[in-house]
mmCIF file of C-alpha atoms and ligand atoms in Angstrom:
data_model
loop_
_atom_site.group_PDB
_atom_site.id
_atom_site.type_symbol
_atom_site.label_atom_id
_atom_site.label_comp_id
_atom_site.label_asym_id
_atom_site.label_seq_id
_atom_site.Cartn_x
_atom_site.Cartn_y
_atom_site.Cartn_z
ATOM 1 C CA UNK A 1 -7.252 -0.927 15.384
ATOM 2 C CA UNK A 2 -9.237 0.848 18.068
ATOM 3 C CA UNK A 3 -12.143 1.985 15.882
ATOM 4 C CA UNK A 4 -13.417 4.304 18.644
ATOM 5 C CA UNK A 5 -10.520 6.555 17.568
ATOM 6 C CA UNK A 6 -11.977 7.067 14.087
ATOM 7 C CA UNK A 7 -12.781 10.770 13.700
ATOM 8 C CA UNK A 8 -15.745 10.331 11.402
ATOM 9 C CA UNK A 9 -19.476 9.742 11.809
ATOM 10 C CA UNK A 10 -21.014 6.312 11.290
ATOM 11 C CA UNK A 11 -22.428 5.791 7.801
ATOM 12 C CA UNK A 12 -20.118 8.402 6.215
ATOM 13 C CA UNK A 13 -18.982 5.911 3.558
ATOM 14 C CA UNK A 14 -22.336 4.234 2.890
ATOM 15 C CA UNK A 15 -22.732 3.636 -0.848
ATOM 16 C CA UNK A 16 -18.960 3.542 -1.441
ATOM 17 C CA UNK A 17 -17.360 0.415 -2.901
ATOM 18 C CA UNK A 18 -13.615 0.442 -2.391
ATOM 19 C CA UNK A 19 -10.851 -1.912 -3.481
ATOM 20 C CA UNK A 20 -7.794 -2.021 -1.227
ATOM 21 C CA UNK A 21 -4.913 -3.876 -2.871
ATOM 22 C CA UNK A 22 -2.883 -5.855 -0.359
ATOM 23 C CA UNK A 23 -5.848 -5.447 1.996
ATOM 24 C CA UNK A 24 -5.369 -8.861 3.596
ATOM 25 C CA UNK A 25 -2.549 -7.670 5.856
ATOM 26 C CA UNK A 26 -0.891 -4.668 7.471
ATOM 27 C CA UNK A 27 -1.914 -1.131 6.617
ATOM 28 C CA UNK A 28 -4.255 -2.328 3.857
ATOM 29 C CA UNK A 29 -6.208 -4.386 6.330
ATOM 30 C CA UNK A 30 -6.444 -1.411 8.719
ATOM 31 C CA UNK A 31 -7.760 0.909 5.998
ATOM 32 C CA UNK A 32 -10.217 -1.785 4.862
ATOM 33 C CA UNK A 33 -11.465 -2.025 8.449
ATOM 34 C CA UNK A 34 -11.906 1.747 8.720
ATOM 35 C CA UNK A 35 -13.846 1.995 5.457
ATOM 36 C CA UNK A 36 -16.026 -0.969 6.453
ATOM 37 C CA UNK A 37 -16.749 0.467 9.897
ATOM 38 C CA UNK A 38 -17.915 3.696 8.266
ATOM 39 C CA UNK A 39 -20.340 1.868 5.970
ATOM 40 C CA UNK A 40 -18.427 1.124 2.747
ATOM 41 C CA UNK A 41 -18.445 -2.183 0.893
ATOM 42 C CA UNK A 42 -14.812 -3.245 0.727
ATOM 43 C CA UNK A 43 -12.891 -5.490 -1.669
ATOM 44 C CA UNK A 44 -9.408 -6.716 -0.814
ATOM 45 C CA UNK A 45 -6.883 -8.574 -2.955
ATOM 46 C CA UNK A 46 -3.531 -10.304 -2.628
ATOM 47 C CA UNK A 47 -1.657 -13.325 -3.891
ATOM 48 C CA UNK A 48 -2.404 -15.216 -0.677
ATOM 49 C CA UNK A 49 -6.095 -15.759 -1.362
ATOM 50 C CA UNK A 50 -6.542 -17.603 1.943
ATOM 51 C CA UNK A 51 -5.141 -14.671 3.935
ATOM 52 C CA UNK A 52 -7.610 -12.314 2.219
ATOM 53 C CA UNK A 53 -10.454 -14.735 2.954
ATOM 54 C CA UNK A 54 -9.511 -14.910 6.625
ATOM 55 C CA UNK A 55 -9.242 -11.132 6.890
ATOM 56 C CA UNK A 56 -12.598 -10.634 5.169
ATOM 57 C CA UNK A 57 -14.236 -13.096 7.564
ATOM 58 C CA UNK A 58 -12.655 -11.497 10.636
ATOM 59 C CA UNK A 59 -13.622 -7.957 9.645
ATOM 60 C CA UNK A 60 -17.226 -8.901 8.867
ATOM 61 C CA UNK A 61 -17.408 -10.760 12.170
ATOM 62 C CA UNK A 62 -16.248 -7.602 13.963
ATOM 63 C CA UNK A 63 -18.272 -4.986 12.097
ATOM 64 C CA UNK A 64 -20.870 -6.686 9.885
ATOM 65 C CA UNK A 65 -21.149 -5.275 6.363
ATOM 66 C CA UNK A 66 -19.476 -6.724 3.296
ATOM 67 C CA UNK A 67 -15.815 -7.482 2.595
ATOM 68 C CA UNK A 68 -15.075 -9.437 -0.584
ATOM 69 C CA UNK A 69 -11.695 -11.206 -0.843
ATOM 70 C CA UNK A 70 -9.959 -11.772 -4.188
ATOM 71 C CA UNK A 71 -6.874 -13.815 -5.048
ATOM 72 C CA UNK A 72 -5.135 -11.539 -7.557
ATOM 73 C CA UNK A 73 -1.528 -10.857 -8.509
ATOM 74 C CA UNK A 74 -1.348 -7.195 -9.488
ATOM 75 C CA UNK A 75 1.794 -7.835 -11.552
ATOM 76 C CA UNK A 76 -0.462 -9.565 -14.085
ATOM 77 C CA UNK A 77 -2.572 -7.059 -16.050
ATOM 78 C CA UNK A 78 -5.006 -9.770 -17.259
ATOM 79 C CA UNK A 79 -5.591 -10.940 -13.673
ATOM 80 C CA UNK A 80 -6.454 -7.371 -12.678
ATOM 81 C CA UNK A 81 -8.835 -7.060 -15.617
ATOM 82 C CA UNK A 82 -10.570 -10.350 -14.729
ATOM 83 C CA UNK A 83 -10.940 -9.378 -11.068
ATOM 84 C CA UNK A 84 -12.403 -5.991 -11.955
ATOM 85 C CA UNK A 85 -14.809 -7.622 -14.451
ATOM 86 C CA UNK A 86 -15.967 -9.867 -11.630
ATOM 87 C CA UNK A 87 -16.426 -6.961 -9.208
ATOM 88 C CA UNK A 88 -18.370 -4.905 -11.753
ATOM 89 C CA UNK A 89 -20.545 -7.893 -12.735
ATOM 90 C CA UNK A 90 -21.291 -9.264 -9.268
ATOM 91 C CA UNK A 91 -21.396 -6.144 -7.094
ATOM 92 C CA UNK A 92 -21.256 -3.083 -9.338
ATOM 93 C CA UNK A 93 -18.697 -0.355 -10.081
ATOM 94 C CA UNK A 94 -16.017 0.537 -7.581
ATOM 95 C CA UNK A 95 -16.083 4.104 -6.292
ATOM 96 C CA UNK A 96 -12.556 4.064 -4.914
ATOM 97 C CA UNK A 97 -9.181 2.334 -5.161
ATOM 98 C CA UNK A 98 -6.331 2.214 -2.666
ATOM 99 C CA UNK A 99 -3.024 1.270 -4.290
ATOM 100 C CA UNK A 100 -1.538 -0.241 -1.153
ATOM 101 C CA UNK A 101 0.058 -3.538 -2.292
ATOM 102 C CA UNK A 102 3.838 -3.390 -2.368
ATOM 103 C CA UNK A 103 7.001 -5.408 -2.127
ATOM 104 C CA UNK A 104 10.246 -4.317 -0.576
ATOM 105 C CA UNK A 105 13.412 -5.520 1.141
ATOM 106 C CA UNK A 106 16.621 -3.842 2.235
ATOM 107 C CA UNK A 107 19.656 -4.670 0.154
ATOM 108 C CA UNK A 108 22.850 -3.033 -0.985
ATOM 109 C CA UNK A 109 22.100 -2.005 -4.558
ATOM 110 C CA UNK A 110 25.270 -3.714 -5.793
ATOM 111 C CA UNK A 111 23.918 -7.018 -4.430
ATOM 112 C CA UNK A 112 20.593 -6.822 -6.325
ATOM 113 C CA UNK A 113 20.003 -9.122 -9.261
ATOM 114 C CA UNK A 114 17.780 -8.033 -12.131
ATOM 115 C CA UNK A 115 15.126 -10.405 -10.785
ATOM 116 C CA UNK A 116 15.440 -8.734 -7.385
ATOM 117 C CA UNK A 117 14.856 -5.303 -8.948
ATOM 118 C CA UNK A 118 11.919 -6.643 -10.960
ATOM 119 C CA UNK A 119 10.390 -8.391 -7.918
ATOM 120 C CA UNK A 120 9.779 -4.991 -6.338
ATOM 121 C CA UNK A 121 9.277 -2.721 -9.334
ATOM 122 C CA UNK A 122 6.809 -5.104 -11.007
ATOM 123 C CA UNK A 123 4.531 -4.860 -7.962
ATOM 124 C CA UNK A 124 4.855 -1.183 -7.098
ATOM 125 C CA UNK A 125 5.637 0.560 -10.395
ATOM 126 C CA UNK A 126 3.829 -1.653 -12.915
ATOM 127 C CA UNK A 127 1.101 -3.165 -10.721
ATOM 128 C CA UNK A 128 -0.075 0.213 -9.391
ATOM 129 C CA UNK A 129 -0.318 1.542 -12.958
ATOM 130 C CA UNK A 130 -2.072 -1.549 -14.346
ATOM 131 C CA UNK A 131 -4.673 -1.365 -11.584
ATOM 132 C CA UNK A 132 -5.198 2.401 -11.818
ATOM 133 C CA UNK A 133 -5.522 2.356 -15.595
ATOM 134 C CA UNK A 134 -7.902 -0.610 -15.704
ATOM 135 C CA UNK A 135 -10.250 1.003 -13.170
ATOM 136 C CA UNK A 136 -9.814 4.543 -14.529
ATOM 137 C CA UNK A 137 -10.815 3.439 -18.039
ATOM 138 C CA UNK A 138 -14.017 1.911 -16.651
ATOM 139 C CA UNK A 139 -14.864 5.109 -14.755
ATOM 140 C CA UNK A 140 -14.242 7.274 -17.816
ATOM 141 C CA UNK A 141 -16.238 5.029 -20.146
ATOM 142 C CA UNK A 142 -19.173 4.811 -17.728
ATOM 143 C CA UNK A 143 -18.988 8.509 -16.767
ATOM 144 C CA UNK A 144 -18.565 7.651 -13.088
ATOM 145 C CA UNK A 145 -16.734 9.619 -10.425
ATOM 146 C CA UNK A 146 -13.765 7.852 -8.874
ATOM 147 C CA UNK A 147 -11.159 8.343 -6.214
ATOM 148 C CA UNK A 148 -7.670 6.838 -5.936
ATOM 149 C CA UNK A 149 -5.260 6.902 -3.015
ATOM 150 C CA UNK A 150 -1.757 5.469 -3.376
ATOM 151 C CA UNK A 151 0.314 4.505 -0.357
ATOM 152 C CA UNK A 152 3.845 5.783 -0.884
ATOM 153 C CA UNK A 153 6.803 6.564 1.410
ATOM 154 C CA UNK A 154 8.585 9.807 2.246
ATOM 155 C CA UNK A 155 11.433 8.478 0.092
ATOM 156 C CA UNK A 156 9.619 9.958 -2.887
ATOM 157 C CA UNK A 157 11.093 13.300 -1.814
ATOM 158 C CA UNK A 158 14.634 12.411 -0.721
ATOM 159 C CA UNK A 159 15.466 8.959 -2.096
ATOM 160 C CA UNK A 160 15.808 5.627 -0.385
ATOM 161 C CA UNK A 161 19.335 4.273 0.101
ATOM 162 C CA UNK A 162 19.288 0.454 0.415
ATOM 163 C CA UNK A 163 15.699 0.322 -0.911
ATOM 164 C CA UNK A 164 16.369 1.768 -4.365
ATOM 165 C CA UNK A 165 13.821 -0.268 -6.416
ATOM 166 C CA UNK A 166 11.107 0.702 -3.936
ATOM 167 C CA UNK A 167 12.135 4.358 -3.797
ATOM 168 C CA UNK A 168 12.270 4.602 -7.612
ATOM 169 C CA UNK A 169 8.897 2.889 -8.002
ATOM 170 C CA UNK A 170 7.145 4.896 -5.273
ATOM 171 C CA UNK A 171 8.510 8.114 -6.810
ATOM 172 C CA UNK A 172 6.983 7.020 -10.116
ATOM 173 C CA UNK A 173 3.605 6.403 -8.466
ATOM 174 C CA UNK A 174 3.884 9.871 -6.906
ATOM 175 C CA UNK A 175 4.347 11.237 -10.416
ATOM 176 C CA UNK A 176 1.369 9.193 -11.627
ATOM 177 C CA UNK A 177 -0.716 10.763 -8.841
ATOM 178 C CA UNK A 178 0.219 14.298 -9.838
ATOM 179 C CA UNK A 179 -0.167 13.612 -13.556
ATOM 180 C CA UNK A 180 -3.549 11.885 -13.494
ATOM 181 C CA UNK A 181 -4.998 14.424 -11.045
ATOM 182 C CA UNK A 182 -4.562 16.920 -13.864
ATOM 183 C CA UNK A 183 -5.264 14.707 -16.873
ATOM 184 C CA UNK A 184 -8.351 12.949 -15.469
ATOM 185 C CA UNK A 185 -9.659 15.705 -13.180
ATOM 186 C CA UNK A 186 -12.038 16.689 -15.967
ATOM 187 C CA UNK A 187 -13.716 13.287 -15.696
ATOM 188 C CA UNK A 188 -14.399 13.738 -11.990
ATOM 189 C CA UNK A 189 -11.563 11.415 -11.003
ATOM 190 C CA UNK A 190 -9.130 12.405 -8.295
ATOM 191 C CA UNK A 191 -5.765 11.113 -7.166
ATOM 192 C CA UNK A 192 -4.000 11.641 -3.883
ATOM 193 C CA UNK A 193 -1.319 9.779 -1.957
ATOM 194 C CA UNK A 194 -0.201 9.130 1.596
ATOM 195 C CA UNK A 195 3.458 8.872 2.595
ATOM 196 C CA UNK A 196 3.526 7.049 5.939
ATOM 197 C CA UNK A 197 6.484 6.992 8.278
ATOM 198 C CA UNK A 198 6.991 3.878 10.419
ATOM 199 C CA UNK A 199 3.765 1.999 11.229
ATOM 200 C CA UNK A 200 4.815 -1.447 12.513
ATOM 201 C CA UNK A 201 3.540 -4.339 10.375
ATOM 202 C CA UNK A 202 4.763 -7.914 10.132
ATOM 203 C CA UNK A 203 5.346 -7.662 6.375
ATOM 204 C CA UNK A 204 7.415 -4.477 6.452
ATOM 205 C CA UNK A 205 9.406 -5.219 9.590
ATOM 206 C CA UNK A 206 10.415 -8.693 8.353
ATOM 207 C CA UNK A 207 11.936 -7.162 5.226
ATOM 208 C CA UNK A 208 13.185 -3.782 6.439
ATOM 209 C CA UNK A 209 14.389 -4.594 9.957
ATOM 210 C CA UNK A 210 15.175 -8.305 9.795
ATOM 211 C CA UNK A 211 17.717 -7.942 12.626
ATOM 212 C CA UNK A 212 16.445 -7.822 16.215
ATOM 213 C CA UNK A 213 18.357 -4.614 16.936
ATOM 214 C CA UNK A 214 16.886 -2.818 13.911
ATOM 215 C CA UNK A 215 13.385 -3.950 14.808
ATOM 216 C CA UNK A 216 13.866 -2.686 18.360
ATOM 217 C CA UNK A 217 15.156 0.645 17.062
ATOM 218 C CA UNK A 218 12.191 0.988 14.675
ATOM 219 C CA UNK A 219 9.656 -0.010 17.339
ATOM 220 C CA UNK A 220 11.071 2.390 19.924
ATOM 221 C CA UNK A 221 10.438 5.402 17.708
ATOM 222 C CA UNK A 222 13.697 6.797 19.121
ATOM 223 C CA UNK A 223 14.658 8.401 15.804
ATOM 224 C CA UNK A 224 11.288 10.138 15.510
ATOM 225 C CA UNK A 225 10.733 13.721 16.720
ATOM 226 C CA UNK A 226 7.538 12.531 18.441
ATOM 227 C CA UNK A 227 9.408 9.630 20.055
ATOM 228 C CA UNK A 228 7.066 6.961 18.753
ATOM 229 C CA UNK A 229 5.866 5.066 15.707
ATOM 230 C CA UNK A 230 2.527 5.746 14.047
ATOM 231 C CA UNK A 231 -0.747 4.394 15.380
ATOM 232 C CA UNK A 232 -3.042 2.709 12.891
ATOM 233 C CA UNK A 233 -6.100 4.872 13.542
ATOM 234 C CA UNK A 234 -4.023 7.948 12.635
ATOM 235 C CA UNK A 235 -3.270 6.581 9.193
ATOM 236 C CA UNK A 236 -6.831 5.349 8.713
ATOM 237 C CA UNK A 237 -8.297 8.749 9.620
ATOM 238 C CA UNK A 238 -6.169 10.339 6.900
ATOM 239 C CA UNK A 239 -7.171 7.688 4.368
ATOM 240 C CA UNK A 240 -10.868 8.222 5.192
ATOM 241 C CA UNK A 241 -10.473 11.996 4.868
ATOM 242 C CA UNK A 242 -9.083 11.532 1.357
ATOM 243 C CA UNK A 243 -11.460 8.744 0.311
ATOM 244 C CA UNK A 244 -14.820 9.725 1.821
ATOM 245 C CA UNK A 245 -17.121 12.339 0.322
ATOM 246 C CA UNK A 246 -16.660 15.907 1.527
ATOM 247 C CA UNK A 247 -13.173 17.005 0.503
ATOM 248 C CA UNK A 248 -13.371 16.424 -3.242
ATOM 249 C CA UNK A 249 -11.317 19.506 -4.082
ATOM 250 C CA UNK A 250 -8.196 17.852 -2.623
ATOM 251 C CA UNK A 251 -6.529 16.484 -5.747
ATOM 252 C CA UNK A 252 -2.958 15.710 -6.773
ATOM 253 C CA UNK A 253 -1.518 15.819 -3.243
ATOM 254 C CA UNK A 254 0.838 13.536 -1.368
ATOM 255 C CA UNK A 255 0.528 13.913 2.381
ATOM 256 C CA UNK A 256 3.170 12.632 4.809
ATOM 257 C CA UNK A 257 2.081 11.113 8.111
ATOM 258 C CA UNK A 258 5.360 10.444 9.895
ATOM 259 C CA UNK A 259 5.585 12.544 13.063
ATOM 260 C CA UNK A 260 7.898 14.911 11.115
ATOM 261 C CA UNK A 261 10.553 12.204 10.792
ATOM 262 C CA UNK A 262 11.284 13.083 7.194
ATOM 263 C CA UNK A 263 11.855 16.719 8.139
ATOM 264 C CA UNK A 264 14.102 15.748 11.041
ATOM 265 C CA UNK A 265 16.281 12.964 9.676
ATOM 266 C CA UNK A 266 15.166 12.082 6.162
ATOM 267 C CA UNK A 267 13.279 9.025 7.419
ATOM 268 C CA UNK A 268 15.226 6.603 5.241
ATOM 269 C CA UNK A 269 17.841 3.881 5.746
ATOM 270 C CA UNK A 270 20.967 6.056 5.424
ATOM 271 C CA UNK A 271 22.246 4.616 8.737
ATOM 272 C CA UNK A 272 22.796 1.211 7.082
ATOM 273 C CA UNK A 273 25.987 2.523 5.443
ATOM 274 C CA UNK A 274 27.594 1.247 8.671
ATOM 275 C CA UNK A 275 26.725 -2.393 7.941
ATOM 276 C CA UNK A 276 29.384 -4.821 6.723
ATOM 277 C CA UNK A 277 29.217 -8.069 4.709
ATOM 278 C CA UNK A 278 28.272 -10.165 7.707
ATOM 279 C CA UNK A 279 25.252 -8.047 8.625
ATOM 280 C CA UNK A 280 24.051 -7.951 5.019
ATOM 281 C CA UNK A 281 24.342 -11.734 4.706
ATOM 282 C CA UNK A 282 22.364 -12.240 7.928
ATOM 283 C CA UNK A 283 19.702 -9.746 6.815
ATOM 284 C CA UNK A 284 19.337 -11.448 3.454
ATOM 285 C CA UNK A 285 18.878 -14.909 4.882
ATOM 286 C CA UNK A 286 16.291 -13.636 7.387
ATOM 287 C CA UNK A 287 14.403 -11.794 4.621
ATOM 288 C CA UNK A 288 14.490 -14.797 2.314
ATOM 289 C CA UNK A 289 13.045 -16.978 5.095
ATOM 290 C CA UNK A 290 10.123 -14.525 5.478
ATOM 291 C CA UNK A 291 9.644 -14.420 1.709
ATOM 292 C CA UNK A 292 9.498 -18.233 1.575
ATOM 293 C CA UNK A 293 6.997 -18.413 4.445
ATOM 294 C CA UNK A 294 4.643 -15.978 2.701
ATOM 295 C CA UNK A 295 5.162 -17.558 -0.721
ATOM 296 C CA UNK A 296 4.020 -20.954 0.572
ATOM 297 C CA UNK A 297 0.570 -19.418 1.197
ATOM 298 C CA UNK A 298 0.115 -17.914 -2.287
ATOM 299 C CA UNK A 299 -2.871 -19.188 -4.234
ATOM 300 C CA UNK A 300 -2.232 -17.214 -7.444
HETATM 301 C C1 HXC B 1 18.669 -9.366 -2.241
HETATM 302 C C2 HXC B 1 16.747 -10.544 -2.653
HETATM 303 C C3 HXC B 1 16.371 -10.467 -1.289
HETATM 304 C C4 HXC B 1 17.250 -9.791 -0.406
HETATM 305 C C5 HXC B 1 14.816 -11.523 -2.371
HETATM 306 N N1 HXC B 1 15.758 -11.203 -3.262
HETATM 307 N N2 HXC B 1 15.161 -11.083 -1.151
HETATM 308 N N3 HXC B 1 17.879 -9.996 -3.116
HETATM 309 N N4 HXC B 1 18.394 -9.274 -0.922
HETATM 310 N N5 HXC B 1 16.973 -9.677 0.874
HETATM 311 C C6 HXC B 1 15.794 -11.550 -4.674
HETATM 312 C C7 HXC B 1 15.789 -13.066 -4.868
HETATM 313 O O1 HXC B 1 17.078 -13.591 -4.649
HETATM 314 C C8 HXC B 1 15.358 -13.192 -6.318
HETATM 315 O O2 HXC B 1 16.406 -12.921 -7.218
HETATM 316 C C9 HXC B 1 14.387 -12.016 -6.463
HETATM 317 O O3 HXC B 1 14.623 -11.133 -5.361
HETATM 318 C C10 HXC B 1 12.947 -12.455 -6.438
HETATM 319 O O4 HXC B 1 12.709 -13.216 -5.270
HETATM 320 P P1 HXC B 1 11.368 -14.003 -5.072
HETATM 321 O O5 HXC B 1 11.342 -14.521 -3.682
HETATM 322 O O6 HXC B 1 11.186 -14.982 -6.195
HETATM 323 O O7 HXC B 1 10.320 -12.802 -5.272
HETATM 324 P P2 HXC B 1 8.762 -12.780 -5.305
HETATM 325 O O8 HXC B 1 8.180 -14.127 -5.055
HETATM 326 O O9 HXC B 1 8.379 -12.056 -6.531
HETATM 327 O O10 HXC B 1 8.401 -11.886 -3.982
HETATM 328 C C11 HXC B 1 8.506 -10.499 -3.990
HETATM 329 C C12 HXC B 1 9.278 -9.957 -2.791
HETATM 330 C C13 HXC B 1 8.664 -10.462 -1.461
HETATM 331 C C14 HXC B 1 9.210 -8.422 -2.886
HETATM 332 C C15 HXC B 1 10.702 -10.420 -2.865
HETATM 333 O O11 HXC B 1 9.378 -9.884 -0.374
HETATM 334 C C16 HXC B 1 7.208 -10.119 -1.308
HETATM 335 O O12 HXC B 1 6.341 -10.831 -1.813
HETATM 336 N N6 HXC B 1 6.884 -9.025 -0.609
HETATM 337 C C17 HXC B 1 5.493 -8.556 -0.390
HETATM 338 C C18 HXC B 1 5.296 -7.941 0.957
HETATM 339 C C19 HXC B 1 6.278 -6.841 1.314
HETATM 340 O O13 HXC B 1 7.374 -6.753 0.751
HETATM 341 N N7 HXC B 1 5.891 -6.054 2.287
HETATM 342 C C20 HXC B 1 6.692 -4.916 2.778
HETATM 343 C C21 HXC B 1 6.234 -3.645 2.247
HETATM 344 S S1 HXC B 1 7.037 -2.367 3.151
HETATM 345 P P3 HXC B 1 17.333 -14.096 -7.899
HETATM 346 O O14 HXC B 1 18.099 -13.369 -8.942
HETATM 347 O O15 HXC B 1 18.179 -14.612 -6.765
HETATM 348 O O16 HXC B 1 16.385 -15.123 -8.431
HETATM 349 C C22 HXC B 1 7.331 -1.075 2.150
HETATM 350 C C23 HXC B 1 7.861 0.251 2.650
HETATM 351 C C24 HXC B 1 7.790 0.467 4.135
HETATM 352 O O17 HXC B 1 7.079 -1.124 1.014
HETATM 353 C C25 HXC B 1 8.466 1.759 4.551
HETATM 354 C C26 HXC B 1 8.748 1.797 6.036
HETATM 355 C C27 HXC B 1 9.284 3.131 6.498
HETATM 356 P P1 NAP B 2 2.450 -5.813 4.131
HETATM 357 O O1 NAP B 2 1.548 -6.232 5.243
HETATM 358 O O2 NAP B 2 3.525 -6.727 3.716
HETATM 359 O O3 NAP B 2 1.522 -5.421 2.911
HETATM 360 C C1 NAP B 2 1.823 -5.620 1.568
HETATM 361 C C2 NAP B 2 0.612 -6.256 0.922
HETATM 362 O O4 NAP B 2 0.774 -6.216 -0.499
HETATM 363 C C3 NAP B 2 0.405 -7.724 1.316
HETATM 364 O O5 NAP B 2 -0.929 -7.915 1.723
HETATM 365 C C4 NAP B 2 0.677 -8.493 0.035
HETATM 366 O O6 NAP B 2 -0.159 -9.632 -0.069
HETATM 367 C C5 NAP B 2 0.318 -7.441 -1.018
HETATM 368 N N1 NAP B 2 0.991 -7.709 -2.292
HETATM 369 C C6 NAP B 2 2.334 -7.743 -2.520
HETATM 370 N N2 NAP B 2 2.573 -8.077 -3.793
HETATM 371 C C7 NAP B 2 1.355 -8.235 -4.390
HETATM 372 C C8 NAP B 2 0.951 -8.602 -5.698
HETATM 373 N N3 NAP B 2 1.848 -8.859 -6.660
HETATM 374 N N4 NAP B 2 -0.367 -8.692 -5.959
HETATM 375 C C9 NAP B 2 -1.286 -8.434 -4.983
HETATM 376 N N5 NAP B 2 -0.963 -8.082 -3.731
HETATM 377 C C10 NAP B 2 0.354 -7.995 -3.441
HETATM 378 O O7 NAP B 2 3.172 -4.429 4.510
HETATM 379 P P2 NAP B 2 2.592 -3.006 4.984
HETATM 380 O O8 NAP B 2 3.587 -2.435 5.904
HETATM 381 O O9 NAP B 2 1.205 -3.131 5.400
HETATM 382 O O10 NAP B 2 2.666 -2.166 3.639
HETATM 383 C C11 NAP B 2 1.508 -1.665 3.016
HETATM 384 C C12 NAP B 2 1.823 -0.421 2.212
HETATM 385 O O11 NAP B 2 2.280 0.611 3.072
HETATM 386 C C13 NAP B 2 2.905 -0.609 1.172
HETATM 387 O O12 NAP B 2 2.594 0.156 0.019
HETATM 388 C C14 NAP B 2 4.123 -0.036 1.844
HETATM 389 O O13 NAP B 2 5.078 0.385 0.917
HETATM 390 C C15 NAP B 2 3.483 1.129 2.571
HETATM 391 N N6 NAP B 2 4.254 1.674 3.686
HETATM 392 C C16 NAP B 2 4.340 0.986 4.852
HETATM 393 C C17 NAP B 2 5.008 1.557 5.908
HETATM 394 C C18 NAP B 2 5.117 0.885 7.249
HETATM 395 O O14 NAP B 2 5.749 1.422 8.134
HETATM 396 N N7 NAP B 2 4.505 -0.271 7.451
HETATM 397 C C19 NAP B 2 5.617 2.795 5.750
HETATM 398 C C20 NAP B 2 5.520 3.450 4.530
HETATM 399 C C21 NAP B 2 4.825 2.882 3.516
HETATM 400 P P3 NAP B 2 0.334 -11.014 -0.779
HETATM 401 O O15 NAP B 2 1.716 -11.291 -0.308
HETATM 402 O O16 NAP B 2 -0.696 -11.991 -0.296
HETATM 403 O O17 NAP B 2 0.235 -10.773 -2.247
#
């Protein structure tokens, strides 16, 4: 990311300690970089512990400060609890959480196995709750303020054909955001969400546009009213606005950042109704190859 495009003053996030789940790659890494650049201590977690370590090293090399990597599978509530115990004991309480980790792949819903549904919903639906509850309970017990952002999709408003487990799970996390903003507002905890449109990342593109033509179409931004995909600093500026001190009265909101794509065309994968068996088979084998490549690097 070009950090000169950050809208905020240096030191704005000094004193903040923020956990970004899935912060080793993609959008999570970009948000971690933004928070770090503005003075926060950042923790990142993922199943590929080595990837998180590399990212932490690279970001500290670029900006100084402190990024702490954690190997943690957010599908496992005990693993979350252990990681948070370690953070609290070694560094102190978190002040913020970004529920960014997710899993997804395009598939016809009739082709999904139960394990395929669980692979996505256990990360997004269950993992986001486990993490939010574990940290929220600590904040409530210790009478600390806290701030949570969840990274959703615009599918929370209009559904996600061919990504149904993701759309269902993200919609549930949207509901969690609205519910906890009200229930836990009295403790000084707030909950907002971001619904990004297309921001090219290796992880998302490999699973959502595994065909060269789809990737080209996504990259071109042709379907977007602004004729382009999102730029990372744009997303990071929104995340900082919601996470940094100064706008605490914003609570219970989900904000789209998609160049108005959702308003124009729904922003989902409705166009894949045109695919036949051959295209779905090719997409699946390409996605499974990406899954296997990533899986080989998992340390937890
Ligand atoms: C159908 C598939 C499949 C596919 C996997 N499965 N790929 N089914 N079509 N293309 C099935 C497998 O066959 C298996 O079921 C089950 O899913 C579990 O597969 P595993 O490989 O064992 O899963 P797991 O190791 O748990 O990995 C989870 C994962 C993987 C979600 C499948 O892709 C992952 O780790 N993803 C993390 C990163 C990611 O997805 N990033 C993109 C986020 S983008 P059977 O029954 O055969 O055993 C995003 C929204 C972007 O969220 C929006 C853009 C606009
Ligand atoms: P990505 O790079 O694949 O990021 C997903 C991250 O989640 C990875 O770092 C992955 O790390 C982590 N993760 C997955 N399962 C996990 C688990 N069980 N435990 C811990 N960490 C886990 O893709 P991305 O595009 O940056 O996506 C980031 C977020 O943005 C997601 O919530 C996605 O839905 C959302 N989003 C992205 C776009 C886009 O255009 N890119 C658009 C809308 C929404 P490990 O594999 O190492 O665990």
